[in-house]
Short mmCIF file of C-alpha atoms in Angstrom, two decimals:
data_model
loop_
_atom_site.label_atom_id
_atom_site.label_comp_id
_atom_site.label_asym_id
_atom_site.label_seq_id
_atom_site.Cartn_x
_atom_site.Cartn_y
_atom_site.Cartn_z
CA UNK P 27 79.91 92.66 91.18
CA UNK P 28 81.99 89.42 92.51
CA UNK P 29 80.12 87.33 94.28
CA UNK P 30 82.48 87.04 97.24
CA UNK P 31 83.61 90.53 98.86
CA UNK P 32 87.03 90.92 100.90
CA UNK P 33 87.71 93.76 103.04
CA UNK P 34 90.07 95.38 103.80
CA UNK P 35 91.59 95.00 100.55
CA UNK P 36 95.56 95.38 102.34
CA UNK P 37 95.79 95.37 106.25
CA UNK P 38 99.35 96.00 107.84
CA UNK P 39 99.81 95.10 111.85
CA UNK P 40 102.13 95.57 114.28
CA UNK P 41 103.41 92.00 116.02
CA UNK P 42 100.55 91.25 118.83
CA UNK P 43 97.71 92.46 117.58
CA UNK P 44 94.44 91.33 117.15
CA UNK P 45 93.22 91.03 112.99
CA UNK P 46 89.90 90.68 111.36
CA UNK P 47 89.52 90.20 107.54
CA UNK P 48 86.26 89.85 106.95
CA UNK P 49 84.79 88.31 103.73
CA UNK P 50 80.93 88.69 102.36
CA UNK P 51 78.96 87.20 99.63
CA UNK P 52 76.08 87.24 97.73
CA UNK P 53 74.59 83.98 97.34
CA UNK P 54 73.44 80.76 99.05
CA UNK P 55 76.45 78.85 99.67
CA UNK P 56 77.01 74.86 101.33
CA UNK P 57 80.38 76.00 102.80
CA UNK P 58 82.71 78.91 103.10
CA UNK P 59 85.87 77.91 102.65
CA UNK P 60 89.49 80.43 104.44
CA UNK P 61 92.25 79.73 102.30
CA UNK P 62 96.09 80.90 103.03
CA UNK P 63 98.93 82.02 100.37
CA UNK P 64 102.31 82.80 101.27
CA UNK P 65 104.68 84.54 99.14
CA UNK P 66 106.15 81.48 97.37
CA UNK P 67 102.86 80.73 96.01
CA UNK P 68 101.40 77.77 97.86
CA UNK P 69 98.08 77.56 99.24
CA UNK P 70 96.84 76.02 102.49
CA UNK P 71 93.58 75.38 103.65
CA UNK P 72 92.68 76.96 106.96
CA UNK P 73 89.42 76.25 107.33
CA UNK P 74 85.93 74.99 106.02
CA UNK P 75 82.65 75.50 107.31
CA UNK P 76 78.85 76.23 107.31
CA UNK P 77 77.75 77.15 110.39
CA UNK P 78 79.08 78.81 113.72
CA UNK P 79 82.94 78.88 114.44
CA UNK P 80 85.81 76.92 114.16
CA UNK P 81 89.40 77.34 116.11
CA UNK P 82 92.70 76.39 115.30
CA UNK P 83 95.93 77.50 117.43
CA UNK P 84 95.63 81.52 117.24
CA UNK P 85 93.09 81.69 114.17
CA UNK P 86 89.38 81.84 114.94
CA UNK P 87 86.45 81.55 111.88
CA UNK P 88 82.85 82.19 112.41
CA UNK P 89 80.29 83.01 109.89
CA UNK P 90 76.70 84.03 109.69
CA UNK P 91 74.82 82.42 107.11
CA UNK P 92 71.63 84.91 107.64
CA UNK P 93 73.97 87.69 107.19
CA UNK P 94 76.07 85.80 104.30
CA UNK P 95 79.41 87.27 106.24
CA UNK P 96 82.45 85.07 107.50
CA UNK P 97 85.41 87.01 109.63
CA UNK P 98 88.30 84.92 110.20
CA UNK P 99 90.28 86.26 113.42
CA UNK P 100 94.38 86.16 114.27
CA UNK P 101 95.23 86.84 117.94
CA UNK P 102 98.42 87.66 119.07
CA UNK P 103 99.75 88.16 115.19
CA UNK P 104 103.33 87.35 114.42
CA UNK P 105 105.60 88.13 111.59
CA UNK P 106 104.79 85.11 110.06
CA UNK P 107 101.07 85.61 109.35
CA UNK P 108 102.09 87.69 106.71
CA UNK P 109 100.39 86.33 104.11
CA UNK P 110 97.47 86.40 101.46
CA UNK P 111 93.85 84.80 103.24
CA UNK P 112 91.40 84.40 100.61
CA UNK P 113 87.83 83.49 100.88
CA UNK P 114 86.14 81.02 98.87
CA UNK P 115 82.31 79.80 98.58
CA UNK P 116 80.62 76.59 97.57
CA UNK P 117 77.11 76.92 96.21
CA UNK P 118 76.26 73.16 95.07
CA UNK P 119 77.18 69.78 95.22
CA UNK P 120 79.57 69.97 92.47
CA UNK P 121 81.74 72.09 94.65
CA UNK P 122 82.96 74.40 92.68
CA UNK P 123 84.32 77.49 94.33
CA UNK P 124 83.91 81.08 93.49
CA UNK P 125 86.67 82.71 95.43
CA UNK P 126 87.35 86.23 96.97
CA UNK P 127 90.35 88.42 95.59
CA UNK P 128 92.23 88.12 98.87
CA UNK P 129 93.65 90.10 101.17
CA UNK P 130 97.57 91.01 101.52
CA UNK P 131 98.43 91.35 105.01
CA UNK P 132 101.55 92.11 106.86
CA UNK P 133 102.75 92.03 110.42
CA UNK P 134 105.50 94.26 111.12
CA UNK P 135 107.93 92.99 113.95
CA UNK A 24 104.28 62.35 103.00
CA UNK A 25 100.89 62.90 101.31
CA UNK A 26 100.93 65.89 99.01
CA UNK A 27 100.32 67.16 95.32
CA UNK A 28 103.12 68.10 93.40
CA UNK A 29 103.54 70.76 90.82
CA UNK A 30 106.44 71.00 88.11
CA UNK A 31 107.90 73.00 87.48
CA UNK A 32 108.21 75.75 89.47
CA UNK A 33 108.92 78.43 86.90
CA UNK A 34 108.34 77.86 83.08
CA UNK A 35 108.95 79.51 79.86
CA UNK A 36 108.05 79.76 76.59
CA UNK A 37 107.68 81.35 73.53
CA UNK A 38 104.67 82.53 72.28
CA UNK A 39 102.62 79.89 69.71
CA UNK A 40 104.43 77.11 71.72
CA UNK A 41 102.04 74.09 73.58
CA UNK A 42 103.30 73.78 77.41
CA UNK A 43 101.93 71.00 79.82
CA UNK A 44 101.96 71.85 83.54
CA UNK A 45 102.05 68.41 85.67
CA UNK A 46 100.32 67.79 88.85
CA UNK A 47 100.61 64.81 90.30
CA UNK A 48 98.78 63.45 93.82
CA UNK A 49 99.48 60.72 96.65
CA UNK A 50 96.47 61.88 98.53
CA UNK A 51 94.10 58.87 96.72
CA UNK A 52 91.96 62.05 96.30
CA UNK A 53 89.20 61.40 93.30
CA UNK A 54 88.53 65.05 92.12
CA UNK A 55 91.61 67.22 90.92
CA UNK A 56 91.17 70.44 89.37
CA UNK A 57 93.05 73.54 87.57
CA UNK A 58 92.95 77.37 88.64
CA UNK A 59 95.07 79.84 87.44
CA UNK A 60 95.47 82.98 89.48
CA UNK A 61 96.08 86.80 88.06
CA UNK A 62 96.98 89.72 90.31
CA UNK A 63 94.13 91.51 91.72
CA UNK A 64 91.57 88.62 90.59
CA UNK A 65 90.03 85.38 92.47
CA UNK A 66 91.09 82.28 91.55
CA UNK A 67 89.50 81.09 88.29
CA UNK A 68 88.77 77.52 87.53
CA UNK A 69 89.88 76.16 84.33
CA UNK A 70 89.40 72.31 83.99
CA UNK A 71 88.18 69.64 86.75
CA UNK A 72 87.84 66.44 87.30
CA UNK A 73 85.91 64.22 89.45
CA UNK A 74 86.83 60.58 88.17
CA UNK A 75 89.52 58.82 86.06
CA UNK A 76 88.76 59.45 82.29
CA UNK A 77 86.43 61.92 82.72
CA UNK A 78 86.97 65.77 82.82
CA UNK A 79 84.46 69.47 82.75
CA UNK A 80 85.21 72.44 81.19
CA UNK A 81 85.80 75.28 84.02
CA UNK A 82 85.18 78.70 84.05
CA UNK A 83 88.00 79.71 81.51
CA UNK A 84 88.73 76.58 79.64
CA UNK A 85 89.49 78.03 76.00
CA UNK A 86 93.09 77.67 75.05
CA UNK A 87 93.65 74.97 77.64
CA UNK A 88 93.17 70.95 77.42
CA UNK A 89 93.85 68.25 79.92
CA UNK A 90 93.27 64.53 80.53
CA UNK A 91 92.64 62.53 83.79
CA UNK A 92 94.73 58.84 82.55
CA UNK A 93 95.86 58.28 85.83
CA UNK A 94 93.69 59.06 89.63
CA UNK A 95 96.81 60.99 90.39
CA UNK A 96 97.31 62.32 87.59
CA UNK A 97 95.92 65.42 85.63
CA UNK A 98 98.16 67.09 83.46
CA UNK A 99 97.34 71.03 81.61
CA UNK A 100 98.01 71.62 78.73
CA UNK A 101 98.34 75.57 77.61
CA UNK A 102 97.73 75.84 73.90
CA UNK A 103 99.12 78.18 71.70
CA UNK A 104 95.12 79.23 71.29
CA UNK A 105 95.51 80.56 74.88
CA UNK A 106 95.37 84.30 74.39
CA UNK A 107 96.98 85.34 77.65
CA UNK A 108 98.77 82.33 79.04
CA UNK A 109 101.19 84.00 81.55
CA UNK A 110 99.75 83.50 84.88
CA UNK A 111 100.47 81.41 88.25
CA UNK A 112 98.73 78.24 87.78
CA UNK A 113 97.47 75.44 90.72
CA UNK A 114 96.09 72.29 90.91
CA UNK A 115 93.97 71.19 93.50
CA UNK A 116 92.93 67.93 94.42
CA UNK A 117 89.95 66.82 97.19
CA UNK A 118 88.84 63.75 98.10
CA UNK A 119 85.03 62.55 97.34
CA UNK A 120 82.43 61.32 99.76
CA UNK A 121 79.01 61.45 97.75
CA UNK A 122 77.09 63.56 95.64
CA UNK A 123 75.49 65.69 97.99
CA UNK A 124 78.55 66.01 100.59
CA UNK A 125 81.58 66.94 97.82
CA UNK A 126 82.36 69.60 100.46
CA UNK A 127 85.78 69.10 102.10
CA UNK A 128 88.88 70.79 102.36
CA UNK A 129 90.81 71.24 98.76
CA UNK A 130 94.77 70.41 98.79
CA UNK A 131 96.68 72.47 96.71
CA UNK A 132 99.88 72.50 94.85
CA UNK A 133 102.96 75.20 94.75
CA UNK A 134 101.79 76.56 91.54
CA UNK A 135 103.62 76.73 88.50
CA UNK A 136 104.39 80.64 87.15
CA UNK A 137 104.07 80.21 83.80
CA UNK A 138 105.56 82.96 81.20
CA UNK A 139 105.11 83.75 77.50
CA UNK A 140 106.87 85.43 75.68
#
């Protein structure tokens, strides 16, 4: 079983809408880590953290470390949030990540 | 800009051939590392490093070598030992604060799709 969990594995949206992707794993982690990869390849960080929530423009994090669950949250979704978001963990101080599978989503116009 | 830089883009080779993957950073970032990235899998490390001249073996480090000459530098070398060496492959690079707080956000690369044929 991988240690980090995505769900849903694909999610399609219409333009607007609100999205969870929700990520879950299995051990005792220093920080959770949202990752996001668009079609050409690249990967951008979204956002890192431990505790509690974290906001940037339309994209919202939280996670609950008793629950070992992180959702990371797109309001009003556009076209161009179509894109792989992948979840990764950090379990020491070497900080060496065990990442989720990702999920493919698209927004339809 | 600050940035890491992959090259090239798309690569190919025939099979039993060595291939080195560059990856080179402005970011004055001390660790760097190597993933390479299958459809329908995770990200799996493959080398890192978290100092000039020194390197650790990943996850999946056989068939692969690197070195860490430069801080900006840390070339990848795909062997011909490398059993299934077409994949996407990214470097990462992050930048060091102590022991206990390596956490931070990771920069990555473009990739380079690497095919063998």
């Amino acid at each position: 079983k991988n240690e980090v969990e995505q769900s849903p594995q694909n999610l399609t949206a219409q333009e607007g809408e609100f999205i969870t992707i929700n990520c879950s794993y299995s051990v005792g982690i220093s920080a959770l880590h949202w990752l996001q990869q668009h079609p050409g390849g690249g990967i951008v960080s979204l956002f890192m953290l431990s505790s509690g929530k974290k906001k940037h423009g339309r994209l919202i994090a939280t996670i609950n470390i008793q629950e070992k669950h992180s959702s990371l949250h797109i309001t009003a979704s556009h076209p161009r949030d179509s894109a792989v978001y992948i979840c990764a963990v950090s379990t020491g101080a070497n900080s060496k990540l065990t990442f989720g599978k990702g999920i493919t989503l698209s927004v339809r116009p | 800009d600050g940035g890491i830089t992959q090259s090239p883009k798309y690569l190919f080779r025939k099979e039993g051939q060595n291939v080195t993957l560059s990856c080179e950073q402005n970011l004055n970032h001390d660790a760097m590392y190597w993933y390479r990235q299958d459809p329908g899998q995770g990200l799996r490390l493959i080398y890192y490093s978290q100092i000039v001249n020194d390197f650790q073996k990943g996850d999946i480090a056989e068939g692969y070598s690197v070195s860490r000459e430069k801080k900006e530098s840390f070339p990848l070398t795909v062997t011909s030992a490398q059993k299934n060496p077409t994949a996407f492959y990214l470097c990462a690079s992050q930048p060091y604060r102590s022991d206990r707080e390596y956490n931070s956000p990771l920069h990555f690369g473009n990739g380079t799709r690497l095919t063998v044929t």
